[in-house]
Amino acid sequence: MKGPVSASPAGAGIPADPPGGARAVAVWGIGVAVYFVAVIFRTSLGVAGLDAADRFHVNASALATFSLLQLLVYAGMQIPVGLMVDRLGTKKVLTLGAVLFTVGQLGFALSPSYGMALAARALLGCGDAMTFISVLRLGTRWFPARRGPLMAQLAGLVGMAGNLVSTLVLAPVLHGVGWTAAFAGSAVAGLVVLVPLVLFLRDHPEGHGPAPVRRTTGATGGSGGFVRRQIRESWAEPGTRLGLWVHFTTQFPAMVFLLLWGMPFLVEAQGLSRTTAGGLLTLVVASNMALGLAYGQIVGRRQSARIPLALGTVALTALLWAAVLVYPGDRAPMWLLVALCLVLGTCGPASMIGFDFARPANPAERQGTASGITNMGGFIASMTTLLTVGILLDATGDNYRIAFSTVFVLEAVGVISILRLRPLALAREADRIRVTIPAQEPGPGPGPAPEPVSRACPLPETAGREGP
């Protein structure tokens, strides 16, 4: 028997949690497979950075532009994609994304010039941008709310597995068969995941669809009114903004290292072979995968651990980066580089905590938009760092110590913003937790009362807010 529908203070009905189960896992698995392939394509440049510089005859700044443009498109698409997911549904957005990132990867393989390669990476970034928010939406529509943190971490873990494939598989294939064959061959994976996506994926289980989208009339009616309202109401929630800054502060150190600058830093500045450097990049990914489930379980069981986990990750990352950069002599010892890579593996799981602030702050019909806003954070920080590191390397004659000091500046900005937003966001979240509904109708006869289940319930518009 389905749980009852209870009214929020505003009087809106709130449906019972989705049931989860084997079918939910199968449908979610299709979406995660699409995200898996998108991450392979996204991170493929990380193992081919030096090859790309030779192929297109570019310097460090121009090489950084590849990843910068890809991330610029990705970050710029987050709010539009969130709106598309809320308006059109997950399947349509994921399908479009798979087509775009497959064409982008194939175009990158065949590009004869730097300009055409840039265009291909931009197209790839556009398709990639449509995947993760869609997978998060699948998790919230197919699984109970209490599984939200774990499903988000699992999605991130699968994404890191895609990064692992690009490091362990694509790198040797690239050096074995050449640029065109390696990238064109990898594009086939996009076609493979597109088939089950079109045939079998469903937006939500029967009877658990999102609430109908409110329609407005007059000057603010139509699509424009919907877009403005979704963005305005999502951004007005301190939990959404706190989620953005948590994502901003935690994700970018590992993203920058894996996406572009890790391999050149380890080979050129630390004097390691490509094989050894690739092993250290793999260690970052392996650490991420090992810790992702632990972070998800901790946050799922104790919501109070979110801020300590996020800030602890930032502090540890800054400490290890500082130790590597200020180590006496030209090169850091291997044990210290290993420690850095292990700690960088915590950045991905910590960034997922941002969604655990945005998710309870917004109702189901705004989840896509709120996730898009949150997801912008880390990619804005990554873009800024990628570009700044490239510029500083060219300006200082490849002085990585100066170039990578950018990390500390952005971490400081992020920590200040987290501490500023934390009190208001947690206070409003606590108010929501007080609104509970029974998990099932109490039956006749003796027995314990049903355990209450918390539901996110937007506070009245007159509740306190603060600016960005």
XYZ file of C-alpha atoms in Angstrom, residues 20-180:
161
model
C 13.457 1.933 -4.989
C 14.143 -1.727 -5.758
C 15.645 -3.653 -8.659
C 13.886 -1.696 -11.390
C 15.089 1.572 -9.894
C 18.653 0.266 -9.879
C 18.338 -0.820 -13.535
C 16.981 2.524 -14.730
C 19.456 4.507 -12.643
C 22.224 2.262 -13.979
C 21.415 3.288 -17.552
C 21.720 6.944 -16.629
C 24.964 6.352 -14.739
C 26.400 4.484 -17.735
C 25.830 7.596 -19.853
C 27.582 9.707 -17.213
C 30.429 7.158 -17.090
C 31.096 7.585 -20.810
C 30.795 11.377 -20.546
C 33.529 11.423 -17.879
C 35.798 9.268 -20.060
C 35.428 11.804 -22.855
C 35.774 14.789 -20.486
C 39.001 13.547 -18.894
C 40.573 12.096 -22.035
C 42.537 15.298 -22.559
C 44.134 14.872 -19.125
C 46.243 11.943 -20.393
C 46.776 13.545 -23.802
C 47.806 17.064 -22.807
C 51.426 16.751 -23.928
C 50.329 14.965 -27.124
C 47.815 17.738 -27.843
C 50.517 20.391 -27.409
C 52.686 18.587 -29.971
C 49.830 17.843 -32.377
C 48.481 21.405 -32.512
C 51.803 23.202 -31.804
C 50.510 25.246 -28.852
C 51.993 26.609 -25.598
C 50.727 26.159 -22.031
C 48.115 28.927 -22.205
C 46.659 27.631 -25.464
C 46.676 24.084 -24.091
C 44.770 25.273 -21.018
C 42.199 26.821 -23.355
C 41.060 23.331 -24.389
C 39.983 22.450 -20.875
C 38.965 26.009 -20.069
C 36.533 26.220 -22.977
C 35.141 22.792 -22.218
C 34.540 23.739 -18.582
C 33.231 27.176 -19.544
C 30.571 25.553 -21.685
C 29.901 22.966 -18.963
C 29.489 25.561 -16.214
C 27.488 27.931 -18.398
C 25.089 25.120 -19.267
C 24.347 24.060 -15.687
C 21.376 26.349 -15.020
C 19.882 25.896 -18.529
C 20.285 22.128 -18.164
C 18.684 22.188 -14.724
C 15.739 24.081 -16.170
C 15.531 21.617 -19.074
C 15.484 18.653 -16.699
C 12.722 20.257 -14.623
C 10.720 21.145 -17.728
C 11.387 18.321 -20.227
C 12.349 15.381 -18.033
C 15.498 13.328 -17.638
C 15.303 11.064 -20.681
C 15.119 13.807 -23.293
C 17.986 15.762 -21.748
C 20.223 12.707 -21.325
C 19.584 11.607 -24.903
C 20.524 15.008 -26.288
C 23.623 15.054 -24.089
C 24.782 11.633 -25.277
C 24.440 12.655 -28.917
C 26.372 15.895 -28.377
C 29.299 14.487 -26.411
C 29.676 11.590 -28.865
C 29.828 13.953 -31.840
C 32.247 16.163 -29.898
C 34.625 13.286 -29.131
C 34.568 12.134 -32.754
C 35.168 15.681 -33.941
C 38.147 16.011 -31.593
C 39.631 12.844 -33.088
C 39.354 14.140 -36.639
C 40.197 17.827 -36.092
C 43.092 18.916 -38.293
C 43.567 22.289 -36.579
C 43.571 23.904 -33.151
C 40.415 25.928 -33.893
C 38.381 22.908 -34.972
C 39.617 20.941 -31.958
C 38.429 23.772 -29.690
C 34.984 23.667 -31.279
C 34.823 19.899 -30.773
C 35.718 20.218 -27.078
C 33.054 22.886 -26.662
C 30.448 20.551 -28.166
C 31.662 17.766 -25.920
C 31.358 20.044 -22.887
C 27.795 20.918 -23.858
C 26.772 17.270 -23.974
C 28.711 16.413 -20.829
C 26.884 19.190 -18.977
C 23.572 17.397 -19.487
C 24.575 14.150 -17.792
C 25.291 14.589 -14.096
C 22.266 16.697 -13.180
C 20.093 14.207 -15.039
C 21.602 11.326 -13.045
C 21.011 13.188 -9.785
C 17.397 13.702 -10.834
C 17.030 9.976 -11.549
C 18.286 9.245 -8.050
C 15.747 11.541 -6.405
C 12.845 10.276 -8.541
C 13.543 6.536 -8.238
C 14.916 6.114 -4.680
C 13.730 7.128 -1.185
C 14.987 10.485 0.080
C 17.154 8.887 2.767
C 19.183 7.269 -0.025
C 19.945 10.632 -1.641
C 23.488 11.190 -0.275
C 24.515 7.601 -1.016
C 23.124 7.624 -4.578
C 24.878 10.916 -5.309
C 28.187 9.535 -4.040
C 27.693 6.340 -6.043
C 27.130 8.415 -9.180
C 30.322 10.326 -8.451
C 32.155 7.045 -7.867
C 31.064 5.708 -11.258
C 32.207 8.970 -12.804
C 35.636 8.513 -11.271
C 35.685 5.007 -12.711
C 35.345 6.714 -16.098
C 38.346 8.838 -15.184
C 40.195 5.644 -14.305
C 39.401 4.190 -17.734
C 40.770 7.250 -19.489
C 43.958 6.988 -17.412
C 44.543 3.242 -17.610
C 43.060 2.406 -21.012
C 43.036 5.471 -23.219
C 46.584 6.557 -22.395
C 48.304 3.349 -23.613
C 45.917 3.069 -26.572
C 46.758 6.633 -27.546
C 50.457 5.914 -27.533
C 49.921 2.594 -29.305
C 47.564 3.398 -32.195
C 47.812 7.168 -32.436
C 45.588 10.182 -31.870
C 42.852 9.685 -34.476
